[in-house]
mmCIF file with all atom_site columns, C-alpha atoms in Angstrom:
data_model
loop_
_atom_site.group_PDB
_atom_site.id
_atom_site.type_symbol
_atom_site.label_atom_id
_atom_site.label_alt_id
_atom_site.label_comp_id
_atom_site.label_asym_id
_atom_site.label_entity_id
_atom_site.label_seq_id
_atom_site.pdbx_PDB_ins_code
_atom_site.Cartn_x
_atom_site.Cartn_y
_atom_site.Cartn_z
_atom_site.occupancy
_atom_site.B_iso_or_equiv
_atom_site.pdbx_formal_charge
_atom_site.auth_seq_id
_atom_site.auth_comp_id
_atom_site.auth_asym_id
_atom_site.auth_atom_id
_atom_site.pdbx_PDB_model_num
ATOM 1  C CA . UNK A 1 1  ? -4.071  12.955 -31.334 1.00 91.00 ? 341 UNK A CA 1
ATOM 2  C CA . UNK A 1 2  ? -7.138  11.887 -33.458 1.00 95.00 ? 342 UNK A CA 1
ATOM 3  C CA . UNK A 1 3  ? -10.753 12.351 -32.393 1.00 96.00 ? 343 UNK A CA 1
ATOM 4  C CA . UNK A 1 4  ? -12.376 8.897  -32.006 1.00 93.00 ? 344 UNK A CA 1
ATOM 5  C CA . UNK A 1 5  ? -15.746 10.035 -31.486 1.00 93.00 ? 345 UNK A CA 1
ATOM 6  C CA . UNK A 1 6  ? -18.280 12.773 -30.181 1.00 95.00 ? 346 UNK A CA 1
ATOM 7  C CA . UNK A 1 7  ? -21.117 11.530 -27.953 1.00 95.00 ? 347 UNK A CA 1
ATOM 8  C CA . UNK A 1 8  ? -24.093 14.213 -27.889 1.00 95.00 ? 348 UNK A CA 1
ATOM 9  C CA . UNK A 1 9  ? -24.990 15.816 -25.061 1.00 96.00 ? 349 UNK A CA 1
ATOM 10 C CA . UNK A 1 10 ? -27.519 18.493 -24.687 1.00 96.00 ? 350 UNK A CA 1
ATOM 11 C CA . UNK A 1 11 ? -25.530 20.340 -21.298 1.00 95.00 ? 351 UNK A CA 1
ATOM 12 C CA . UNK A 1 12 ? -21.801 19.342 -22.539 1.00 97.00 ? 352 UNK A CA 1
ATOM 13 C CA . UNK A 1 13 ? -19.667 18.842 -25.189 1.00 98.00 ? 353 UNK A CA 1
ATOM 14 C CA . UNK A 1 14 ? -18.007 15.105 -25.152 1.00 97.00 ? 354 UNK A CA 1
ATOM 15 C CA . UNK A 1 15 ? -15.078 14.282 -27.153 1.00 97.00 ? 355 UNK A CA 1
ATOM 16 C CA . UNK A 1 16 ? -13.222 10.921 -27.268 1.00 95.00 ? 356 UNK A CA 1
ATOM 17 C CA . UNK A 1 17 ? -9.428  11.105 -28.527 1.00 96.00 ? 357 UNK A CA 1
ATOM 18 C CA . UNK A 1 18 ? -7.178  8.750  -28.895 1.00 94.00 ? 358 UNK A CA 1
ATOM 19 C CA . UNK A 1 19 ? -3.435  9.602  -28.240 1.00 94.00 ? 359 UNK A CA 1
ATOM 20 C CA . UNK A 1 20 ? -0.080  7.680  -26.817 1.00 95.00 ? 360 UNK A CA 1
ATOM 21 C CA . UNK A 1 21 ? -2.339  4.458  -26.247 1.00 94.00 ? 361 UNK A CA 1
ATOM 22 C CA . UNK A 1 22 ? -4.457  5.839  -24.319 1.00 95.00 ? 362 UNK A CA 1
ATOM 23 C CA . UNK A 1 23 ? -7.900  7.038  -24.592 1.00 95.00 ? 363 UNK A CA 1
ATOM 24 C CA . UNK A 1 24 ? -8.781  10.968 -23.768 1.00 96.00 ? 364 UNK A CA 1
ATOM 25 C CA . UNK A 1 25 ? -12.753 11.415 -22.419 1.00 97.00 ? 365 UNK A CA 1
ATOM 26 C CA . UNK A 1 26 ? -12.927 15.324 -22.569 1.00 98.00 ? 366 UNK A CA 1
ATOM 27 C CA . UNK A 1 27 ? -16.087 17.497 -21.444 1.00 98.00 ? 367 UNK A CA 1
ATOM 28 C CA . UNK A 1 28 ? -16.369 20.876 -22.347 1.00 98.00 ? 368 UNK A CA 1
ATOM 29 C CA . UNK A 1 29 ? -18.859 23.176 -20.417 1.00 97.00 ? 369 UNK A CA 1
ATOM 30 C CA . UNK A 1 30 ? -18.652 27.105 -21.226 1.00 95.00 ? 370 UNK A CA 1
ATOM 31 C CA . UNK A 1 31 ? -14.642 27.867 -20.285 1.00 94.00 ? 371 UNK A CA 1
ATOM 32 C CA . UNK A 1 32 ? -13.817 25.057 -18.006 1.00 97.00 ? 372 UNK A CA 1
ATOM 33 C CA . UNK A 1 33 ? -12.714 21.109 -19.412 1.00 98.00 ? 373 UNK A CA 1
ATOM 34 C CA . UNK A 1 34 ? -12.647 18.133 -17.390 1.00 98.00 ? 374 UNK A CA 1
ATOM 35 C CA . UNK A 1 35 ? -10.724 14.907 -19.282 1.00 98.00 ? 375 UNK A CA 1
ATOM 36 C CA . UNK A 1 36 ? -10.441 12.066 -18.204 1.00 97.00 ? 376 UNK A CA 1
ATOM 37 C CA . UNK A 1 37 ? -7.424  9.351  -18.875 1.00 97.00 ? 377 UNK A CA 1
ATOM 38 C CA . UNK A 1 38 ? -7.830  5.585  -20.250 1.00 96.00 ? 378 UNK A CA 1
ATOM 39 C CA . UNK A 1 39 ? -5.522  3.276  -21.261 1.00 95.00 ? 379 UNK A CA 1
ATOM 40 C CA . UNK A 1 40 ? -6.425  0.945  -24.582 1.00 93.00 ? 380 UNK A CA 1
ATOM 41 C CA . UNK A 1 41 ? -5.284  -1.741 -22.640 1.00 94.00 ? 381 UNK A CA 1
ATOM 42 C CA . UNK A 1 42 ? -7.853  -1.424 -20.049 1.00 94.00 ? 382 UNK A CA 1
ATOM 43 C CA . UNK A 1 43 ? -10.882 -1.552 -22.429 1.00 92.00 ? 383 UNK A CA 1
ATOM 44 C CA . UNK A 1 44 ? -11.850 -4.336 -24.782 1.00 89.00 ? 384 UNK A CA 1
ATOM 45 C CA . UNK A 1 45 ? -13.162 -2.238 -27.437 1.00 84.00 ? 385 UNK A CA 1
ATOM 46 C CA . UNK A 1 46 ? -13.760 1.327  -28.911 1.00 81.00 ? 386 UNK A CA 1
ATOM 47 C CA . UNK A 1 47 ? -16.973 1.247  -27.692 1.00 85.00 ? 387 UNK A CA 1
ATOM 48 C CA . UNK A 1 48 ? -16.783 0.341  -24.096 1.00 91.00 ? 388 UNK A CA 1
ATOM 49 C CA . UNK A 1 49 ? -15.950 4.649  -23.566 1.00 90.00 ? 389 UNK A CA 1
ATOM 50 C CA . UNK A 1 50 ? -19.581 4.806  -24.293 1.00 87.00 ? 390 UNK A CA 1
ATOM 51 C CA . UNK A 1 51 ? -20.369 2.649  -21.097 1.00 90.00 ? 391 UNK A CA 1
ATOM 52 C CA . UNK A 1 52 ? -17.846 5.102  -19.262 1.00 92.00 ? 392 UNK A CA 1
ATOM 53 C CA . UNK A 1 53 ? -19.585 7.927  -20.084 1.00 94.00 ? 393 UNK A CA 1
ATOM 54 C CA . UNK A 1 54 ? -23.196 6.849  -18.446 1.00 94.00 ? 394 UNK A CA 1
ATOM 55 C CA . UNK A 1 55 ? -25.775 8.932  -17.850 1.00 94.00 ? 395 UNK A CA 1
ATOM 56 C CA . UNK A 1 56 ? -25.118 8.658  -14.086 1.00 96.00 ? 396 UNK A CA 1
ATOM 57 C CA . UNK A 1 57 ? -20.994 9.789  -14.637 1.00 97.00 ? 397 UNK A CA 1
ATOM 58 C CA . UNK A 1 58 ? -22.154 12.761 -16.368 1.00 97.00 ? 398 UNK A CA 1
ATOM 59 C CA . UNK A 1 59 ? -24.118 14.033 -13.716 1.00 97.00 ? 399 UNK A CA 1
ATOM 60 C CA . UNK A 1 60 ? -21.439 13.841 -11.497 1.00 98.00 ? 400 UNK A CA 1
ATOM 61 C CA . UNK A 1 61 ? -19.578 15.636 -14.126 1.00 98.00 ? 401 UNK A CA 1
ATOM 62 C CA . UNK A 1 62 ? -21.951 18.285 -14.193 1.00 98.00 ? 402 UNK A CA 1
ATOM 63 C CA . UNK A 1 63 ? -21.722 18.935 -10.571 1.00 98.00 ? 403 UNK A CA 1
ATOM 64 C CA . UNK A 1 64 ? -18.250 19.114 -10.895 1.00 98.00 ? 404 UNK A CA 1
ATOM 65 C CA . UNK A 1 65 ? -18.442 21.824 -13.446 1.00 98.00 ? 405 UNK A CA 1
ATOM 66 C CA . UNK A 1 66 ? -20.595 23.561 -11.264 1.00 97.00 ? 406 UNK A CA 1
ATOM 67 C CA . UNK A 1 67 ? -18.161 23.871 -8.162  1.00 98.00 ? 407 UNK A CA 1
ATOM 68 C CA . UNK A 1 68 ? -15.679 24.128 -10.637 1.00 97.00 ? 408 UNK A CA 1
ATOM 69 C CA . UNK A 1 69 ? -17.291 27.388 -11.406 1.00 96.00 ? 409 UNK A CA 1
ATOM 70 C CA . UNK A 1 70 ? -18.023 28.143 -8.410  1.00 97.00 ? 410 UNK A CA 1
ATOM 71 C CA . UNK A 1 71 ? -14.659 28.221 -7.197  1.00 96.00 ? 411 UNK A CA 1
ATOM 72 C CA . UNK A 1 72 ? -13.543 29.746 -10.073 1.00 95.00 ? 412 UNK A CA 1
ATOM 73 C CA . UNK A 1 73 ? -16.350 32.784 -9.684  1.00 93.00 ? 413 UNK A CA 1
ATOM 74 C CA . UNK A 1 74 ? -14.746 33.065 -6.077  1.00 95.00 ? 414 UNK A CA 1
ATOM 75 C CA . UNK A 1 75 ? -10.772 33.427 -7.069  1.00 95.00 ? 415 UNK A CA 1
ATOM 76 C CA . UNK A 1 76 ? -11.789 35.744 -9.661  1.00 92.00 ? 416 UNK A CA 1
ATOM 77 C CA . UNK A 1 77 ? -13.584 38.014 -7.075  1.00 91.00 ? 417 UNK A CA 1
ATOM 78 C CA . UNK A 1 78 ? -10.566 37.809 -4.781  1.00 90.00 ? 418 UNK A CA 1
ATOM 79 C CA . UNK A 1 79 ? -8.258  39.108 -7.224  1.00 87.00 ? 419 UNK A CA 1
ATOM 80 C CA . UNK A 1 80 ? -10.425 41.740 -8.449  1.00 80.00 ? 420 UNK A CA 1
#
């Protein structure tokens, strides 16, 4: 697996791998990941990941992570 690129973000980490033919998009907020899966085939270029990762999919990202911890907050307190 070799990193492609890092796109700056000032809420998450963004990494761009490359691996199998396929293209990892991987956000990093505190403990929790979300990556998303791309085949090379499917894009024309390196640099169409950057018009993946739009300011408008991040968002949604970021509300992910938030549920994500959320949810995770909540199984936690079961347990304990």
């Amino acid at each position: 697996m070799r990193v492609v690129a890092e796109i700056p973000h000032p809420k998450t980490k963004i990494t761009i791998f490359s691996w199998n033919g396929r293209y990892l998009v991987k956000f990093e907020y505190g403990f929790l990941e979300q990556t998303y899966k791309v085949s090379e085939m499917d894009l024309t270029s390196e640099n169409d990941i950057n018009e993946i990762v739009s300011e408008a999919f991040v968002s949604k990202v970021m509300v992910r992570f938030l549920e994500m911890e959320k949810d995770f907050g909540q199984a936690i307190n079961d347990v304990v």
